[in-house]
Amino acid sequence: MVEDLEKVAKLDDRFLAMRTYIHACEPPCMPLIAAYLDMIYVIDFGMPTFDDSGFVNFGKMVRLSKQVRELIQFKQDQYTTLEDDPAIKSYLANLDVVLNEDHYYKLSLQHEPRTETG
């Protein structure tokens, strides 16, 4: 099971495996928002908004709208088939969440130390 999750959660090719898996899922499904934000970022900053003639780049707008539509679709799906799980509720209720940006930055440096480049 862990191996399957690792295959789906690979970060290469802009979350291609994750996006492929999500498109094949039966709703309800909760997508990894980072995958969509990554694609929106790449489209928005990687493509010009206007073409050489000064017209709006329609291809860019179509790609952006497709990503937004997919996210909206996930939000509109009903999650009525999910059953309450007391163990999960208890875990989430007792989760000690630290909302401190500095704390998470230090943790990220522990897991992925900066290296000198150049």
C-alpha positions as YAML, in Angstrom:
chain: A
units: angstrom
residues:
- id: 1
  name: MET
  ca: [0.00, 0.00, 0.00]
- id: 2
  name: VAL
  ca: [2.82, 2.43, 0.85]
- id: 3
  name: GLU
  ca: [4.51, 1.70, -2.47]
- id: 4
  name: ASP
  ca: [1.27, 2.58, -4.29]
- id: 5
  name: LEU
  ca: [1.03, 5.88, -2.40]
- id: 6
  name: GLU
  ca: [4.67, 6.67, -3.19]
- id: 7
  name: LYS
  ca: [4.03, 6.10, -6.90]
- id: 8
  name: VAL
  ca: [1.01, 8.40, -6.88]
- id: 9
  name: ALA
  ca: [2.65, 11.10, -4.74]
- id: 10
  name: LYS
  ca: [5.78, 11.52, -6.87]
- id: 11
  name: LEU
  ca: [6.55, 15.17, -7.51]
- id: 12
  name: ASP
  ca: [8.10, 14.71, -10.94]
- id: 13
  name: ASP
  ca: [6.32, 15.87, -14.09]
- id: 14
  name: ARG
  ca: [4.27, 18.41, -12.14]
- id: 15
  name: PHE
  ca: [2.31, 15.83, -10.13]
- id: 16
  name: LEU
  ca: [1.41, 13.92, -13.31]
- id: 17
  name: ALA
  ca: [0.84, 10.62, -11.48]
- id: 18
  name: MET
  ca: [-1.33, 12.36, -8.87]
- id: 19
  name: ARG
  ca: [-3.39, 14.21, -11.47]
- id: 20
  name: THR
  ca: [-3.86, 11.02, -13.51]
- id: 21
  name: TYR
  ca: [-4.98, 9.13, -10.42]
- id: 22
  name: ILE
  ca: [-7.41, 11.88, -9.37]
- id: 23
  name: HIS
  ca: [-9.00, 11.98, -12.84]
- id: 24
  name: ALA
  ca: [-9.65, 8.24, -12.61]
- id: 25
  name: CYS
  ca: [-11.23, 8.43, -9.13]
- id: 26
  name: GLU
  ca: [-14.93, 8.17, -8.43]
- id: 27
  name: PRO
  ca: [-16.16, 11.20, -6.51]
- id: 28
  name: PRO
  ca: [-16.08, 12.18, -3.78]
- id: 29
  name: CYS
  ca: [-12.37, 12.83, -3.94]
- id: 30
  name: MET
  ca: [-10.23, 15.38, -2.19]
- id: 31
  name: PRO
  ca: [-7.42, 16.49, -4.50]
- id: 32
  name: LEU
  ca: [-3.98, 17.61, -3.49]
- id: 33
  name: ILE
  ca: [-4.42, 21.36, -3.84]
- id: 34
  name: ALA
  ca: [-0.68, 21.85, -4.40]
- id: 35
  name: ALA
  ca: [-0.89, 19.96, -7.68]
- id: 36
  name: TYR
  ca: [-3.53, 22.35, -9.00]
- id: 37
  name: LEU
  ca: [-1.84, 25.45, -7.64]
- id: 38
  name: ASP
  ca: [1.39, 24.31, -9.28]
- id: 39
  name: MET
  ca: [-0.32, 23.95, -12.66]
- id: 40
  name: ILE
  ca: [-2.09, 27.30, -12.30]
- id: 41
  name: TYR
  ca: [1.23, 28.94, -11.41]
- id: 42
  name: VAL
  ca: [3.02, 27.39, -14.38]
- id: 43
  name: ILE
  ca: [0.26, 28.42, -16.77]
- id: 44
  name: ASP
  ca: [-0.07, 31.92, -15.36]
- id: 45
  name: PHE
  ca: [3.62, 32.78, -15.23]
- id: 46
  name: GLY
  ca: [4.82, 30.53, -18.05]
- id: 47
  name: MET
  ca: [2.55, 31.81, -20.78]
- id: 48
  name: PRO
  ca: [2.09, 35.40, -21.92]
- id: 49
  name: THR
  ca: [-1.29, 36.96, -21.16]
- id: 50
  name: PHE
  ca: [-1.27, 38.83, -24.47]
- id: 51
  name: ASP
  ca: [0.02, 37.71, -27.84]
- id: 52
  name: ASP
  ca: [2.32, 39.73, -30.11]
- id: 53
  name: SER
  ca: [-0.68, 41.58, -31.56]
- id: 54
  name: GLY
  ca: [-1.89, 42.68, -28.13]
- id: 55
  name: PHE
  ca: [-4.84, 40.28, -28.05]
- id: 56
  name: VAL
  ca: [-5.60, 38.14, -25.03]
- id: 57
  name: ASN
  ca: [-3.88, 34.75, -25.18]
- id: 58
  name: PHE
  ca: [-7.00, 32.60, -25.44]
- id: 59
  name: GLY
  ca: [-5.04, 29.34, -25.05]
- id: 60
  name: LYS
  ca: [-3.71, 30.48, -21.68]
- id: 61
  name: MET
  ca: [-7.18, 31.44, -20.47]
- id: 62
  name: VAL
  ca: [-8.62, 28.09, -21.57]
- id: 63
  name: ARG
  ca: [-5.92, 26.20, -19.67]
- id: 64
  name: LEU
  ca: [-6.43, 28.33, -16.54]
- id: 65
  name: SER
  ca: [-10.19, 27.90, -16.66]
- id: 66
  name: LYS
  ca: [-9.82, 24.12, -17.02]
- id: 67
  name: GLN
  ca: [-7.78, 23.94, -13.81]
- id: 68
  name: VAL
  ca: [-10.22, 26.16, -11.92]
- id: 69
  name: ARG
  ca: [-13.23, 24.17, -13.21]
- id: 70
  name: GLU
  ca: [-11.68, 20.93, -11.98]
- id: 71
  name: LEU
  ca: [-11.18, 22.39, -8.51]
- id: 72
  name: ILE
  ca: [-14.75, 23.71, -8.42]
- id: 73
  name: GLN
  ca: [-16.03, 20.27, -9.45]
- id: 74
  name: PHE
  ca: [-14.34, 18.69, -6.43]
- id: 75
  name: LYS
  ca: [-15.98, 21.25, -4.19]
- id: 76
  name: GLN
  ca: [-19.45, 20.59, -5.63]
- id: 77
  name: ASP
  ca: [-19.35, 16.82, -5.17]
- id: 78
  name: GLN
  ca: [-21.35, 15.60, -2.20]
- id: 79
  name: TYR
  ca: [-19.53, 13.72, 0.53]
- id: 80
  name: THR
  ca: [-22.64, 12.03, 1.91]
- id: 81
  name: THR
  ca: [-21.30, 8.50, 1.53]
- id: 82
  name: LEU
  ca: [-18.56, 9.04, 4.10]
- id: 83
  name: GLU
  ca: [-19.19, 7.52, 7.49]
- id: 84
  name: ASP
  ca: [-18.08, 8.95, 10.81]
- id: 85
  name: ASP
  ca: [-15.02, 7.24, 12.19]
- id: 86
  name: PRO
  ca: [-14.60, 7.90, 15.91]
- id: 87
  name: ALA
  ca: [-10.88, 7.09, 15.81]
- id: 88
  name: ILE
  ca: [-10.24, 9.68, 13.08]
- id: 89
  name: LYS
  ca: [-12.44, 12.26, 14.78]
- id: 90
  name: SER
  ca: [-10.56, 11.74, 18.04]
- id: 91
  name: TYR
  ca: [-7.18, 11.97, 16.32]
- id: 92
  name: LEU
  ca: [-8.08, 15.20, 14.54]
- id: 93
  name: ALA
  ca: [-9.67, 16.73, 17.63]
- id: 94
  name: ASN
  ca: [-6.56, 16.04, 19.71]
- id: 95
  name: LEU
  ca: [-4.03, 16.96, 17.05]
- id: 96
  name: ASP
  ca: [-1.50, 19.44, 18.35]
- id: 97
  name: VAL
  ca: [-1.11, 21.74, 15.37]
- id: 98
  name: VAL
  ca: [1.60, 24.35, 15.44]
- id: 99
  name: LEU
  ca: [0.76, 27.27, 13.18]
- id: 100
  name: ASN
  ca: [4.13, 28.91, 13.30]
- id: 101
  name: GLU
  ca: [5.87, 29.63, 10.01]
- id: 102
  name: ASP
  ca: [9.30, 29.83, 11.64]
- id: 103
  name: HIS
  ca: [8.80, 26.40, 13.24]
- id: 104
  name: TYR
  ca: [7.97, 24.81, 9.88]
- id: 105
  name: TYR
  ca: [10.87, 26.57, 8.17]
- id: 106
  name: LYS
  ca: [13.29, 25.09, 10.72]
- id: 107
  name: LEU
  ca: [11.73, 21.65, 10.26]
- id: 108
  name: SER
  ca: [12.14, 21.92, 6.50]
- id: 109
  name: LEU
  ca: [15.82, 22.77, 6.94]
- id: 110
  name: GLN
  ca: [16.25, 19.69, 9.14]
- id: 111
  name: HIS
  ca: [14.74, 17.45, 6.46]
- id: 112
  name: GLU
  ca: [16.27, 19.21, 3.46]
- id: 113
  name: PRO
  ca: [19.34, 21.22, 4.47]
- id: 114
  name: ARG
  ca: [20.40, 23.98, 2.14]
- id: 115
  name: THR
  ca: [23.40, 23.22, -0.01]
- id: 116
  name: GLU
  ca: [25.90, 25.61, -1.53]
- id: 117
  name: THR
  ca: [25.51, 25.88, -5.30]
- id: 118
  name: GLY
  ca: [27.64, 27.45, -7.86]
...
